Short mmCIF file of C-alpha atoms and ligand atoms in Angstrom, two decimals:
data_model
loop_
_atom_site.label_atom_id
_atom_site.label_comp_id
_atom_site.label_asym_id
_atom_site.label_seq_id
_atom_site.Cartn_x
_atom_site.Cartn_y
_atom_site.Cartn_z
CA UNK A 277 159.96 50.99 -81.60
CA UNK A 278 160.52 54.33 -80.57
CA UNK A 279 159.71 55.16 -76.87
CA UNK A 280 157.48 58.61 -76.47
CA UNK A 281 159.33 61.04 -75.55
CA UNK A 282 157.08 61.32 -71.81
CA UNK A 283 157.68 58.26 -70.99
CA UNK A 284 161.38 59.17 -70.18
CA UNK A 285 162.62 62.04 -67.53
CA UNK A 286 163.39 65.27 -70.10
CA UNK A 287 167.40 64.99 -70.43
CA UNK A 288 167.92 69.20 -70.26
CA UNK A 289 171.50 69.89 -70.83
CA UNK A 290 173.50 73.18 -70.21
CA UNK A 291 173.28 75.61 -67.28
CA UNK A 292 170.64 76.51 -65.51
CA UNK A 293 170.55 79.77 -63.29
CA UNK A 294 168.40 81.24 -60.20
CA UNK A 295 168.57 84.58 -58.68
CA UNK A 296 167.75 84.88 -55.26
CA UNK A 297 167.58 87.95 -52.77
CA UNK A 298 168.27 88.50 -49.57
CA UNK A 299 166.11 89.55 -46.93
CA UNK A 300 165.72 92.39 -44.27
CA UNK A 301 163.38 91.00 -41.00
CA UNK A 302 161.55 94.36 -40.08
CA UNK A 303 159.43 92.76 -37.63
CA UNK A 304 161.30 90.19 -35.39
CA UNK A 305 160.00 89.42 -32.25
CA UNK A 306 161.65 86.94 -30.08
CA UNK A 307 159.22 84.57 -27.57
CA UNK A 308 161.57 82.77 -24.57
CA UNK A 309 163.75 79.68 -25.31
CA UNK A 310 161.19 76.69 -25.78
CA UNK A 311 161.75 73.23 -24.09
CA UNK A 312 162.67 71.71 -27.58
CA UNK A 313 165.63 74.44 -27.63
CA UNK A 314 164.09 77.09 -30.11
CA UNK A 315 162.09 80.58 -29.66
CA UNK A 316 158.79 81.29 -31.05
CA UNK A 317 158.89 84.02 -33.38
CA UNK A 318 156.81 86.86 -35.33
CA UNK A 319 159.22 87.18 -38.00
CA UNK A 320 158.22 89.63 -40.73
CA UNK A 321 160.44 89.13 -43.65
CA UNK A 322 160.68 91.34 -46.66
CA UNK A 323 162.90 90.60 -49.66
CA UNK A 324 165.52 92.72 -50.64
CA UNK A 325 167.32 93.84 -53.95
CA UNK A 326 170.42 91.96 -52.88
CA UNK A 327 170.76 88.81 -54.57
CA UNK A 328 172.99 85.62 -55.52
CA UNK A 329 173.13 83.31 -58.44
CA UNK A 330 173.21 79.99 -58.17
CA UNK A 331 173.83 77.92 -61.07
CA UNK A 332 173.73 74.21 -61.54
CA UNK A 333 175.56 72.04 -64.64
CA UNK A 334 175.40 68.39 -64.92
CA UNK A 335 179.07 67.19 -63.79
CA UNK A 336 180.46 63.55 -63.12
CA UNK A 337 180.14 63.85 -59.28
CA UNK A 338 179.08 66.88 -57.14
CA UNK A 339 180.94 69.86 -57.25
CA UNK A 340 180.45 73.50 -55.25
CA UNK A 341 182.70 76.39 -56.56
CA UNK A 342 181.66 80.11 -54.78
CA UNK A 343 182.89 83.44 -56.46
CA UNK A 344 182.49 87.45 -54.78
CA UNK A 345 184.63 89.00 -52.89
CA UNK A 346 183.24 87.09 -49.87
CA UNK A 347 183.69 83.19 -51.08
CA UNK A 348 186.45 82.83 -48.76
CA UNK A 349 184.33 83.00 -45.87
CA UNK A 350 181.70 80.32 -47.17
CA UNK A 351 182.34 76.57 -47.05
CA UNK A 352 182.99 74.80 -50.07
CA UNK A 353 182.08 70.95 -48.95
CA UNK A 354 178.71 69.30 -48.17
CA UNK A 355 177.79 71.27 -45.37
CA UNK A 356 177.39 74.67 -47.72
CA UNK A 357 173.31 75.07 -47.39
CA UNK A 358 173.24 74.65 -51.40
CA UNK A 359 175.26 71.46 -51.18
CA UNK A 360 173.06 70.12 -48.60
CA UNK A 361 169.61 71.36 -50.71
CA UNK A 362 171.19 69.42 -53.82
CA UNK A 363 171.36 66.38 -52.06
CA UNK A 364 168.26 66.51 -50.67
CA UNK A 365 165.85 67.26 -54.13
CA UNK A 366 167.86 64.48 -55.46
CA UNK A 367 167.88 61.80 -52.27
CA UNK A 368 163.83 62.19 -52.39
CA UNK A 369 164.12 60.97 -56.30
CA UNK A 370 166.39 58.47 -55.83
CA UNK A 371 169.46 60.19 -57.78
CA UNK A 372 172.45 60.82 -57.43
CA UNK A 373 173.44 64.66 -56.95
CA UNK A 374 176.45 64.95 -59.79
CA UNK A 375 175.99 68.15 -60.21
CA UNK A 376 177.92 71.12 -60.60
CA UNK A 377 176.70 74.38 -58.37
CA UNK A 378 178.66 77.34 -58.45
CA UNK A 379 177.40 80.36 -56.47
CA UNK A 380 177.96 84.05 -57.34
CA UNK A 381 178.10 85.58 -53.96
CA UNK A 382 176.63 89.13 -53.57
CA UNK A 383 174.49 88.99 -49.97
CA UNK A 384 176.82 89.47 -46.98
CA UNK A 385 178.04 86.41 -45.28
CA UNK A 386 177.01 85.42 -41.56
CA UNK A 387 174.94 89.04 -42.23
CA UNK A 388 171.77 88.32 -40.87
CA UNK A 389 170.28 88.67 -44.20
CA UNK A 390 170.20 85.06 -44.72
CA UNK A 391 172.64 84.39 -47.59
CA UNK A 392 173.16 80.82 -47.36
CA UNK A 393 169.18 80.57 -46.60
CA UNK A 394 169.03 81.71 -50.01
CA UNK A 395 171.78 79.99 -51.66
CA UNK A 396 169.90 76.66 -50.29
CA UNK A 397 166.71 78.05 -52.10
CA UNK A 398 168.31 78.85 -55.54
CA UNK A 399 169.76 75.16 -55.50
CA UNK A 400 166.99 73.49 -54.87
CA UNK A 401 165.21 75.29 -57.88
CA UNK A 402 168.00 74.97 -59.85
CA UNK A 403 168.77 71.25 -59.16
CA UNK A 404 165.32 71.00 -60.07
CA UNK A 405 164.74 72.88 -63.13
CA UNK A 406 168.39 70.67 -64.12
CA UNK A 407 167.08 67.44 -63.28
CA UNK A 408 163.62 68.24 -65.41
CA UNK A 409 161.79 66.62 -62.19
CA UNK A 410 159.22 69.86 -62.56
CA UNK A 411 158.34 69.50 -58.69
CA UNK A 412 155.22 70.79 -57.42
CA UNK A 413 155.79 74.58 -55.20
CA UNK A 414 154.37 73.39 -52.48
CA UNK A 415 156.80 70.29 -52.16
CA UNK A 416 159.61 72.47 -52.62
CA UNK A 417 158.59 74.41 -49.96
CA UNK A 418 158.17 71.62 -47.81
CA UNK A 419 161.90 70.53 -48.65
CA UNK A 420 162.54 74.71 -47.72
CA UNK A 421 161.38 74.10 -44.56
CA UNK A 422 163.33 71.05 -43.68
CA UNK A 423 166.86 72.89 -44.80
CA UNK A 424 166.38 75.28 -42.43
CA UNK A 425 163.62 78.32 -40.94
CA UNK A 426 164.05 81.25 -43.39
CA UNK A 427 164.97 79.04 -46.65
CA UNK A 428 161.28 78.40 -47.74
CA UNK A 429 160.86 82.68 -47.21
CA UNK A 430 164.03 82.91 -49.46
CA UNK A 431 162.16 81.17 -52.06
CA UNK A 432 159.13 82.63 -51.84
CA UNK A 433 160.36 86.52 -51.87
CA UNK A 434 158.29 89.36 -51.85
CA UNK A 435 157.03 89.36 -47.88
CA UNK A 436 155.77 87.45 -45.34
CA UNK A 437 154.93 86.61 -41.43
CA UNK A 438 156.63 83.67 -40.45
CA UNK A 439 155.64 82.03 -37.39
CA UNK A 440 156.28 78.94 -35.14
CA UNK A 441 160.29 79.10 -35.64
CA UNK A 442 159.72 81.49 -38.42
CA UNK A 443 159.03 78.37 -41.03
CA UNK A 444 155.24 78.68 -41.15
CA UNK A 445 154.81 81.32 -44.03
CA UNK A 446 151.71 83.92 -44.79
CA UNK A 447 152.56 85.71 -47.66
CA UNK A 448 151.82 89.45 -47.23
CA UNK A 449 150.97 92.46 -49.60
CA UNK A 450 153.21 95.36 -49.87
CA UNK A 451 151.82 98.19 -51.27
CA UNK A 452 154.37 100.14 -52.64
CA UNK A 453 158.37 100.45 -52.83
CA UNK A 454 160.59 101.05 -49.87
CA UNK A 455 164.25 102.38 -50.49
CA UNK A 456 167.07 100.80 -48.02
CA UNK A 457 170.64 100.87 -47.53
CA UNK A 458 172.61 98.13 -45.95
CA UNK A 459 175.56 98.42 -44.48
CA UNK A 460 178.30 95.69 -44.01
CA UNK A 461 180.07 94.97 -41.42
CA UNK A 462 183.83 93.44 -41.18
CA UNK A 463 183.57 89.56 -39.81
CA UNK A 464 180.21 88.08 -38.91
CA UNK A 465 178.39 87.25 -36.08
CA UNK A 466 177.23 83.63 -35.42
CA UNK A 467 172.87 83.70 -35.14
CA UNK A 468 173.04 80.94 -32.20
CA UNK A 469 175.43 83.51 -30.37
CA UNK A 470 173.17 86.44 -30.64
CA UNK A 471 170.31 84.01 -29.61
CA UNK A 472 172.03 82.91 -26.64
CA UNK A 473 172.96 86.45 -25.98
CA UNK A 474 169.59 87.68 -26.45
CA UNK A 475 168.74 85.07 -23.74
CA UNK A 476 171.32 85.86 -21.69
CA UNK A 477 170.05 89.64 -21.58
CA UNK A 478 166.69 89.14 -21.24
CA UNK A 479 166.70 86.18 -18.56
CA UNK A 480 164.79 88.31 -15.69
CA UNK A 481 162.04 89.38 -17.89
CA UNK A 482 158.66 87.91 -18.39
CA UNK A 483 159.20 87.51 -22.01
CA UNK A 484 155.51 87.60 -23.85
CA UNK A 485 154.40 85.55 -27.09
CA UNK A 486 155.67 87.43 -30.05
CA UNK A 487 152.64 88.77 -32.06
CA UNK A 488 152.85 90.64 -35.38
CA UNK A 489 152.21 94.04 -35.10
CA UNK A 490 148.91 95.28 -36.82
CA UNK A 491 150.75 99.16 -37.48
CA UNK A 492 153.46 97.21 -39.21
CA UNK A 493 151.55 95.18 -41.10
CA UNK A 494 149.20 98.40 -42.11
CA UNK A 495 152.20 100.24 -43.13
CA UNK A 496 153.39 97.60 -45.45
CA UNK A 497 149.88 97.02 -47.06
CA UNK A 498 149.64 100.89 -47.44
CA UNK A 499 153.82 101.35 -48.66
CA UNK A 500 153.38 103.93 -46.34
CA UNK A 501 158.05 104.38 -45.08
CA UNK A 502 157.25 107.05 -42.44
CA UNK A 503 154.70 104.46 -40.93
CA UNK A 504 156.99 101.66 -41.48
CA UNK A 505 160.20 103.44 -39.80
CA UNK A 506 158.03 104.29 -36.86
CA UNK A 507 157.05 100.23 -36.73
CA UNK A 508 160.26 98.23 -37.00
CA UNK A 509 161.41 96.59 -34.49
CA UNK A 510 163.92 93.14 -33.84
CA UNK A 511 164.61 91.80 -30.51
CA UNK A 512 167.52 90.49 -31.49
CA UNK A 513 169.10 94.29 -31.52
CA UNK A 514 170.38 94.49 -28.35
CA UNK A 515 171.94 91.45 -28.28
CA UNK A 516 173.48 91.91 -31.98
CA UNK A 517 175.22 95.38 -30.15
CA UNK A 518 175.95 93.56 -26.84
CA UNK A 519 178.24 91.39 -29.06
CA UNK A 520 179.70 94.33 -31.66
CA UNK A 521 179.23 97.32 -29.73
CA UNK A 522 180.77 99.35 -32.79
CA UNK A 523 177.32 98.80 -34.47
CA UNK A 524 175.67 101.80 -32.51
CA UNK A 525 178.58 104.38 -34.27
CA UNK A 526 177.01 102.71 -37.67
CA UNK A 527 173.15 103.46 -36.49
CA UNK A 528 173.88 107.03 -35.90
CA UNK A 529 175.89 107.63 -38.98
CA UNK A 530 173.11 106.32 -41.03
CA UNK A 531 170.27 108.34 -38.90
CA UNK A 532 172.51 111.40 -39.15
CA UNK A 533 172.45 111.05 -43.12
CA UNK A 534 169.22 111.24 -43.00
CA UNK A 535 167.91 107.80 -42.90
CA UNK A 536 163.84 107.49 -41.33
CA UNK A 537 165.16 104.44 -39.35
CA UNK A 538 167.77 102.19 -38.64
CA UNK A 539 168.02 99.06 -37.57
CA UNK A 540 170.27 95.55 -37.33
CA UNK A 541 169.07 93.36 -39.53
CA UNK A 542 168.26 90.27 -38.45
CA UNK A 543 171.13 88.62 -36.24
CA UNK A 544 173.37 91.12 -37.46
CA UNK A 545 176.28 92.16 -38.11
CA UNK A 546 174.58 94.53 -41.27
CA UNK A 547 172.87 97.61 -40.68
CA UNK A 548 169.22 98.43 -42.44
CA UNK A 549 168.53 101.68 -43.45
CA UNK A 550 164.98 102.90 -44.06
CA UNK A 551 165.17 105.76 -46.37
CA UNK A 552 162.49 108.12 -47.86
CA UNK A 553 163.84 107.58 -51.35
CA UNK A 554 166.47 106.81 -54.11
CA UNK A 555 167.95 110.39 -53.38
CA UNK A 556 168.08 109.54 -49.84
CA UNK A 557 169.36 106.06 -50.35
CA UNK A 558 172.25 107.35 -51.96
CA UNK A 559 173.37 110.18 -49.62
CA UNK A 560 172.80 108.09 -46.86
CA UNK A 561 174.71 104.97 -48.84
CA UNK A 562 178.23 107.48 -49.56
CA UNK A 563 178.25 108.78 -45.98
CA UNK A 564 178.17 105.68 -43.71
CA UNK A 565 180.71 104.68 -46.65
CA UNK A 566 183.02 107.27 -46.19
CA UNK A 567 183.00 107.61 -42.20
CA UNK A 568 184.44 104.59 -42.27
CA UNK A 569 181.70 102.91 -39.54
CA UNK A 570 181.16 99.93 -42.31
CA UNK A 571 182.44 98.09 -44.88
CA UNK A 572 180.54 98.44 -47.71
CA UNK A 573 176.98 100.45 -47.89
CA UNK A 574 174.83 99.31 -50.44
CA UNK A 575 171.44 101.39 -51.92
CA UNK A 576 168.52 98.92 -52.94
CA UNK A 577 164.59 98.53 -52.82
CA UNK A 578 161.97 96.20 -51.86
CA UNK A 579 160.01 93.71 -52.01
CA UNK A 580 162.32 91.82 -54.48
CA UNK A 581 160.97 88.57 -55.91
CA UNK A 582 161.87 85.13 -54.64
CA UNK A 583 164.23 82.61 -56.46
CA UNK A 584 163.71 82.88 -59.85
CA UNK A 585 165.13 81.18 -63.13
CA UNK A 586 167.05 83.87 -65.34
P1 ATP B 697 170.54 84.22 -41.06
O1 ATP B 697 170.19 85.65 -41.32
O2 ATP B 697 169.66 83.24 -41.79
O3 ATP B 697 170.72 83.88 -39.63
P2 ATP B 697 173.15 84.91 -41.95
O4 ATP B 697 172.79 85.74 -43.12
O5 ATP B 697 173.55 85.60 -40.70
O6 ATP B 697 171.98 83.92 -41.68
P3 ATP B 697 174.67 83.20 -43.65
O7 ATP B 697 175.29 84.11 -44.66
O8 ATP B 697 173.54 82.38 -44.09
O9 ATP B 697 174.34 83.97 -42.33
O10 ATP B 697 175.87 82.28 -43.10
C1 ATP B 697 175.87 81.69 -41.84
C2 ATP B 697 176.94 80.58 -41.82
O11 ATP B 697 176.46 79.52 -42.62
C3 ATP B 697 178.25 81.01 -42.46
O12 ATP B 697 179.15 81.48 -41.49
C4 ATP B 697 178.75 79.75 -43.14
O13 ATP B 697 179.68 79.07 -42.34
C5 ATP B 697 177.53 78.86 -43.29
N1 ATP B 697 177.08 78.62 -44.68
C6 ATP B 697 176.71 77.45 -45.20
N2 ATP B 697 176.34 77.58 -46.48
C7 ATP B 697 176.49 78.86 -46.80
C8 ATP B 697 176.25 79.59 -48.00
N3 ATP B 697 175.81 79.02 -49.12
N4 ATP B 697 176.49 80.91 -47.96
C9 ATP B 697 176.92 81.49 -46.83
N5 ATP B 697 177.17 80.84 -45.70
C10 ATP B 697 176.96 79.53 -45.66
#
């Protein structure tokens, strides 16, 4: 007798493919070093037109293969973040991961825009799209969380406050489009060094709880820039030029083409531009380009969705 066809798992063959973005924090506000060896944070996130592909294939045992002009600088074994999110959708089923992941790299590497955050996130979907197991969101959020503090925001896109260390997610509304330009820097910068340095800086100051800032979050709601550029703000800054005091040369070149605001993003090394416009964003893009204060300056806009299946 035939079996149903539901009583089986769904065998789906071929490729399957997830876009991802990176993300800009433009709230980051760093609490002091907690017992259990991380900060408390008020981590506003907003996803950016930056994005990689990750694509999965069935294959006889698991495979990673990177492409971009940065895949030199990203592990190829099990500790790559997608390697490790593959083996973790498929340890909670009981399978095997044989699976083939290849990831077209666009997001800067060790950028601060959290690149292998979202690599880990477009796996996961992917893996599970591949393996037909049709999990529920909210589990593979949970899963997000447990590969690391911005992964489950990679997923999700679009923006959100992330509290505790930056895991605990409220999505947030953005209320129109912002323009950026990114700039990227030569070599990265490791985020436990700029934490430590950060640390190191601040170690005679009373540090206070991080809070989200109400002006910040009214600009977003409103998509007001001018409000926005006046609100951004990451504690992590002076550490991030402490470390690569070169980045200051790249602020100014951006603010002197015209940008409302600049700031590192994240960890660092890349710069984030806050520009009024697409006009904007490109002047401001070809002159940090040409002064020769980056490597590459890139024009974009957010929010950008989260991981998605194209
Ligand atoms: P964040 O902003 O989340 O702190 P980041 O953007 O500064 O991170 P990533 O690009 O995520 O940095 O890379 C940090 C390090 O993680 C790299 O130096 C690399 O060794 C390792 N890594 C593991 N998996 C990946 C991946 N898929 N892509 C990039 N780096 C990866």
């Amino acid at each position: 007798m035939t079996q149903p066809a539901a009583a089986t798992p769904a065998e789906p063959t071929g490729t399957i493919t997830v876009r991802v973005p990176a993300k800009v924090n433009v709230q980051l506000s760093v609490g002091g070093l907690r017992p259990d060896g991380f900060h408390s944070l008020a981590n506003v996130f907003l996803a950016v037109g930056l994005y990689d592909s990750v694509s999965a294939t069935r294959a006889e045992e698991p495979r990673l293969t990177v492409s971009g002009p940065d895949a030199a600088l990203v592990p190829q074994d099990r500790t790559n973040l997608a390697a490790r999110a593959a083996e973790l959708l498929a340890e909670r089923h009981g399978l095997a991961p044989e699976v083939h992941l290849h990831i077209a790299k666009d997001i800067p590497v060790a950028g601060g825009m959290a690149g292998g955050s979202a690599d880990a996130a477009g796996a996961l979907l992917a893996c599970d799209r591949l393996w037909g197991l049709n999990t529920p969101r909210e589990e593979l959020l949970g899963l997000c969380a447990e590969l690391g503090s911005d992964v489950p925001f990679s997923f999700a896109g679009g923006a959100a406050l992330g509290e505790g260390r930056g895991e605990v997610l409220t999505p947030l509304e953005v209320g129109g489009t912002f323009h950026w330009v990114f700039a990227a820097a030569d070599g990265g910068l490791s985020t436990p060094d700029v934490y430590r340095e950060c640390d190191r800086l601040r170690a005679d100051d009373d540090v206070p709880e991080p809070v989200a800032s109400e002006a910040l979050l009214a600009a977003l709601r409103a998509g007001d820039a001018q409000a926005l550029a006046g609100a951004l703000r990451n504690d992590l800054q002076p550490a991030a030029l402490s470390l690569r005091p070169s980045l200051a040369e790249t602020l100014n070149t951006g603010l002197a083409a015209g940008a409302l605001a600049a700031l590192v993003s994240g960890s660092g090394p890349t710069c984030a531009f806050l520009v009024a416009d697409a006009d904007s964003a490109a002047r401001t893009a070809h002159n940090l380009t040409a002064s020769g204060t980056c490597r590459a300056a890139r024009a974009t806009t957010s929010p950008a969705p989260g991981a998605t299946v194209v």
